[in-house]
Coordinates of C-alpha atoms in Angstrom, one line a residue:
M561 CA 113.2 41.2 14.6
S562 CA 110.8 39.1 16.6
N563 CA 109.8 35.9 16.6
I564 CA 107.2 36.4 19.5
P565 CA 105.2 39.2 18.6
I566 CA 101.7 39.1 19.3
T567 CA 101.6 38.7 23.2
S568 CA 98.6 40.2 23.9
T569 CA 94.9 41.7 22.6
Q570 CA 96.8 45.1 22.0
S571 CA 99.6 44.0 19.9
A572 CA 97.1 42.1 17.8
D573 CA 94.7 45.0 17.6
S574 CA 98.0 47.0 16.5
L575 CA 99.0 44.8 14.2
L576 CA 95.1 44.1 12.4
R577 CA 95.2 48.1 12.3
A578 CA 98.6 48.6 11.0
L579 CA 97.6 45.7 7.9
G580 CA 93.9 47.6 7.8
E581 CA 95.9 51.0 7.1
Q582 CA 98.6 49.3 3.9
L583 CA 95.3 48.6 2.8
A584 CA 93.3 51.1 2.7
A585 CA 96.8 53.1 1.6
A586 CA 96.6 50.8 -1.8
G587 CA 93.0 50.9 -2.3
A588 CA 92.3 47.4 -1.6
A589 CA 90.2 45.5 0.7
F590 CA 89.8 42.2 2.1
D591 CA 87.2 40.0 4.4
V592 CA 89.3 37.6 6.4
V593 CA 88.4 34.5 9.0
V594 CA 91.6 34.1 11.9
V595 CA 91.6 31.5 13.5
G596 CA 94.3 30.0 16.1
G597 CA 96.7 31.9 18.9
S598 CA 96.0 35.8 17.9
A599 CA 92.0 35.2 17.5
L600 CA 92.1 33.6 21.2
L601 CA 94.5 36.9 22.2
V602 CA 91.9 39.1 20.6
L603 CA 88.6 38.1 22.4
G604 CA 90.5 37.2 25.8
L605 CA 89.9 33.6 25.8
A606 CA 94.1 32.7 25.9
S607 CA 96.5 34.1 27.4
R608 CA 99.8 32.6 25.3
A609 CA 101.7 34.8 23.4
T610 CA 102.0 33.6 19.5
K611 CA 104.0 34.5 16.6
D612 CA 101.6 34.4 14.2
V613 CA 98.2 35.7 12.3
D614 CA 97.0 32.1 11.2
V615 CA 93.7 33.0 8.1
L616 CA 91.6 30.6 7.9
A617 CA 89.8 32.1 4.9
V618 CA 88.4 34.8 3.0
R619 CA 85.0 35.9 2.4
T620 CA 84.5 36.6 -1.5
G621 CA 80.7 37.6 -2.4
G622 CA 79.2 36.1 1.0
S623 CA 81.1 32.8 0.7
L624 CA 84.4 31.3 2.4
V625 CA 87.0 30.4 0.4
S626 CA 90.2 29.0 1.2
A627 CA 92.7 31.4 2.3
D628 CA 95.9 29.2 0.4
P629 CA 96.9 31.0 -1.1
L630 CA 96.4 34.5 0.4
P631 CA 95.6 37.7 -2.0
P632 CA 99.1 39.1 -3.0
A633 CA 97.5 42.4 -2.2
L634 CA 97.4 41.2 1.2
V635 CA 100.9 39.4 0.8
E636 CA 102.2 43.0 0.1
A637 CA 100.5 44.9 2.6
S638 CA 101.2 42.1 5.3
D639 CA 104.7 42.1 4.0
R640 CA 104.9 46.2 4.6
V641 CA 103.6 45.8 8.1
A642 CA 105.9 43.3 8.8
R643 CA 109.0 45.5 7.9
D644 CA 107.0 48.3 10.1
F645 CA 107.0 46.2 13.1
G646 CA 109.8 43.8 12.4
L647 CA 108.7 40.7 12.4
P648 CA 109.1 37.6 10.7
A649 CA 107.4 37.5 6.8
D650 CA 105.3 35.5 7.7
W651 CA 104.1 36.5 10.8
L652 CA 100.5 36.6 8.6
N653 CA 100.1 33.5 6.7
S654 CA 97.4 30.8 5.5
G655 CA 98.7 27.9 7.7
P656 CA 95.5 26.6 9.1
A657 CA 94.2 26.8 5.2
G658 CA 93.6 23.3 4.7
L659 CA 90.8 22.7 7.6
M660 CA 88.9 23.9 4.6
D661 CA 89.2 21.1 2.8
F662 CA 87.0 18.9 4.4
G663 CA 84.5 21.5 6.1
L664 CA 84.6 23.8 9.4
P665 CA 82.0 22.8 11.5
E666 CA 78.3 23.2 11.1
G667 CA 77.3 26.8 12.0
F668 CA 80.7 28.2 11.9
A669 CA 80.0 31.5 9.9
E670 CA 77.1 32.1 12.8
R671 CA 79.2 32.0 15.6
V672 CA 82.4 34.5 14.1
E673 CA 83.3 37.3 16.2
V674 CA 83.6 40.2 13.8
R675 CA 85.6 43.3 13.9
E676 CA 86.7 46.2 11.7
Y677 CA 90.6 47.2 11.5
G678 CA 89.6 50.5 9.7
P679 CA 87.8 50.6 6.3
A680 CA 89.9 48.3 4.6
L681 CA 89.4 44.9 6.7
T682 CA 87.1 43.4 8.3
V683 CA 88.4 40.5 10.9
R684 CA 85.8 37.2 11.3
F685 CA 86.9 35.2 14.5
A686 CA 86.5 32.0 15.2
S687 CA 84.2 31.3 17.9
R688 CA 85.3 29.4 21.7
F689 CA 83.0 26.6 20.4
D690 CA 85.3 26.3 17.2
Q691 CA 88.6 27.4 18.3
I692 CA 87.5 23.7 20.3
H693 CA 87.3 21.9 17.2
F694 CA 90.7 23.5 16.0
K695 CA 93.0 22.7 18.9
L696 CA 91.0 19.0 19.9
Y697 CA 92.3 18.0 16.1
A698 CA 95.5 20.4 16.0
A699 CA 96.3 18.6 19.9
V700 CA 95.9 15.3 18.0
D701 CA 97.5 16.3 14.5
A702 CA 100.4 18.0 15.2
S703 CA 104.2 16.8 15.7
T704 CA 103.9 19.1 18.8
P705 CA 101.1 18.9 20.5
G706 CA 101.9 20.9 23.3
K707 CA 101.2 24.8 22.4
H708 CA 97.4 23.3 21.6
A709 CA 96.6 21.3 24.3
A710 CA 97.8 23.8 26.5
D711 CA 95.0 26.5 24.8
L712 CA 92.7 23.6 24.5
R713 CA 92.9 23.2 28.3
E714 CA 92.6 26.7 28.8
L715 CA 88.9 26.9 27.1
S716 CA 88.0 24.7 29.3
P717 CA 85.7 22.2 26.9
T718 CA 82.8 20.5 28.2
R719 CA 82.7 17.0 27.3
D720 CA 79.4 17.9 24.8
E721 CA 81.8 20.5 23.1
L722 CA 85.2 17.7 23.4
I723 CA 82.6 15.2 21.9
A724 CA 81.0 17.6 19.3
A725 CA 84.6 18.7 18.1
A726 CA 86.1 15.1 18.4
R727 CA 83.1 13.2 15.8
W728 CA 83.9 17.0 13.7
S729 CA 87.5 16.0 13.6
L730 CA 86.8 13.0 12.6
T731 CA 85.8 14.0 9.4
H732 CA 88.9 14.9 8.7
D733 CA 90.7 12.1 9.9
P734 CA 88.6 8.7 9.4
S735 CA 91.3 6.3 10.5
D736 CA 92.3 3.8 12.8
G737 CA 95.5 5.4 13.9
Y738 CA 93.9 9.0 14.3
R739 CA 90.5 8.0 16.6
E740 CA 93.3 5.5 18.6
M741 CA 95.0 8.9 18.7
L742 CA 91.8 11.0 19.6
E743 CA 90.7 8.8 21.8
R744 CA 93.3 9.1 23.9
A745 CA 93.5 12.8 24.1
L746 CA 90.0 12.9 25.0
E747 CA 90.7 10.6 28.0
Y748 CA 93.6 13.1 29.2
F749 CA 91.0 15.7 29.4
G750 CA 88.9 13.7 31.9
V751 CA 86.1 12.5 28.7
E752 CA 85.9 8.4 28.7
D753 CA 84.0 5.9 26.8
A754 CA 83.0 8.5 24.5
D755 CA 80.0 8.3 21.4
L756 CA 82.3 9.2 18.2
S757 CA 79.4 8.1 15.7
A758 CA 77.9 11.0 14.5

């Protein structure tokens, strides 16, 4: 069993194609939003290997709804892919779905990059701009910020992009403690004295 199954665009695409095939064989179809390291790999925005595919949302009737919990048919298909490829059971997970609770960055749905993995699986990958938002928030909020900070650095965000991301992240955690850590993170990325009022 591999702890880091996704090492390239090709390996991510292979897993998602296999997932699409399993869904088609089961007579199920899904349209999902993917964020995180695997999305960065697929879009050629980062090179760091990752251990999973993070599903943020499922598109239903034109709307995005939280992927937590993942729909049973999607879990069953991902379990078959895990078995076939020797992957951890949670290689496909809804870990970041909590980001839906307080809202996505404005215009998120219009910026996604859409890819089809057969007739049964559509994947909407978060854009570079939105990944900057998520990675800054994760770098500040996570107990192990290193990989998120490394991903963020690889995205080469501009000052304006970082400020936009910081303002959005404050809608998820407006606490004084978070703001203080956020300001330190911005300084780390070369942004000082930023006006974080929306």
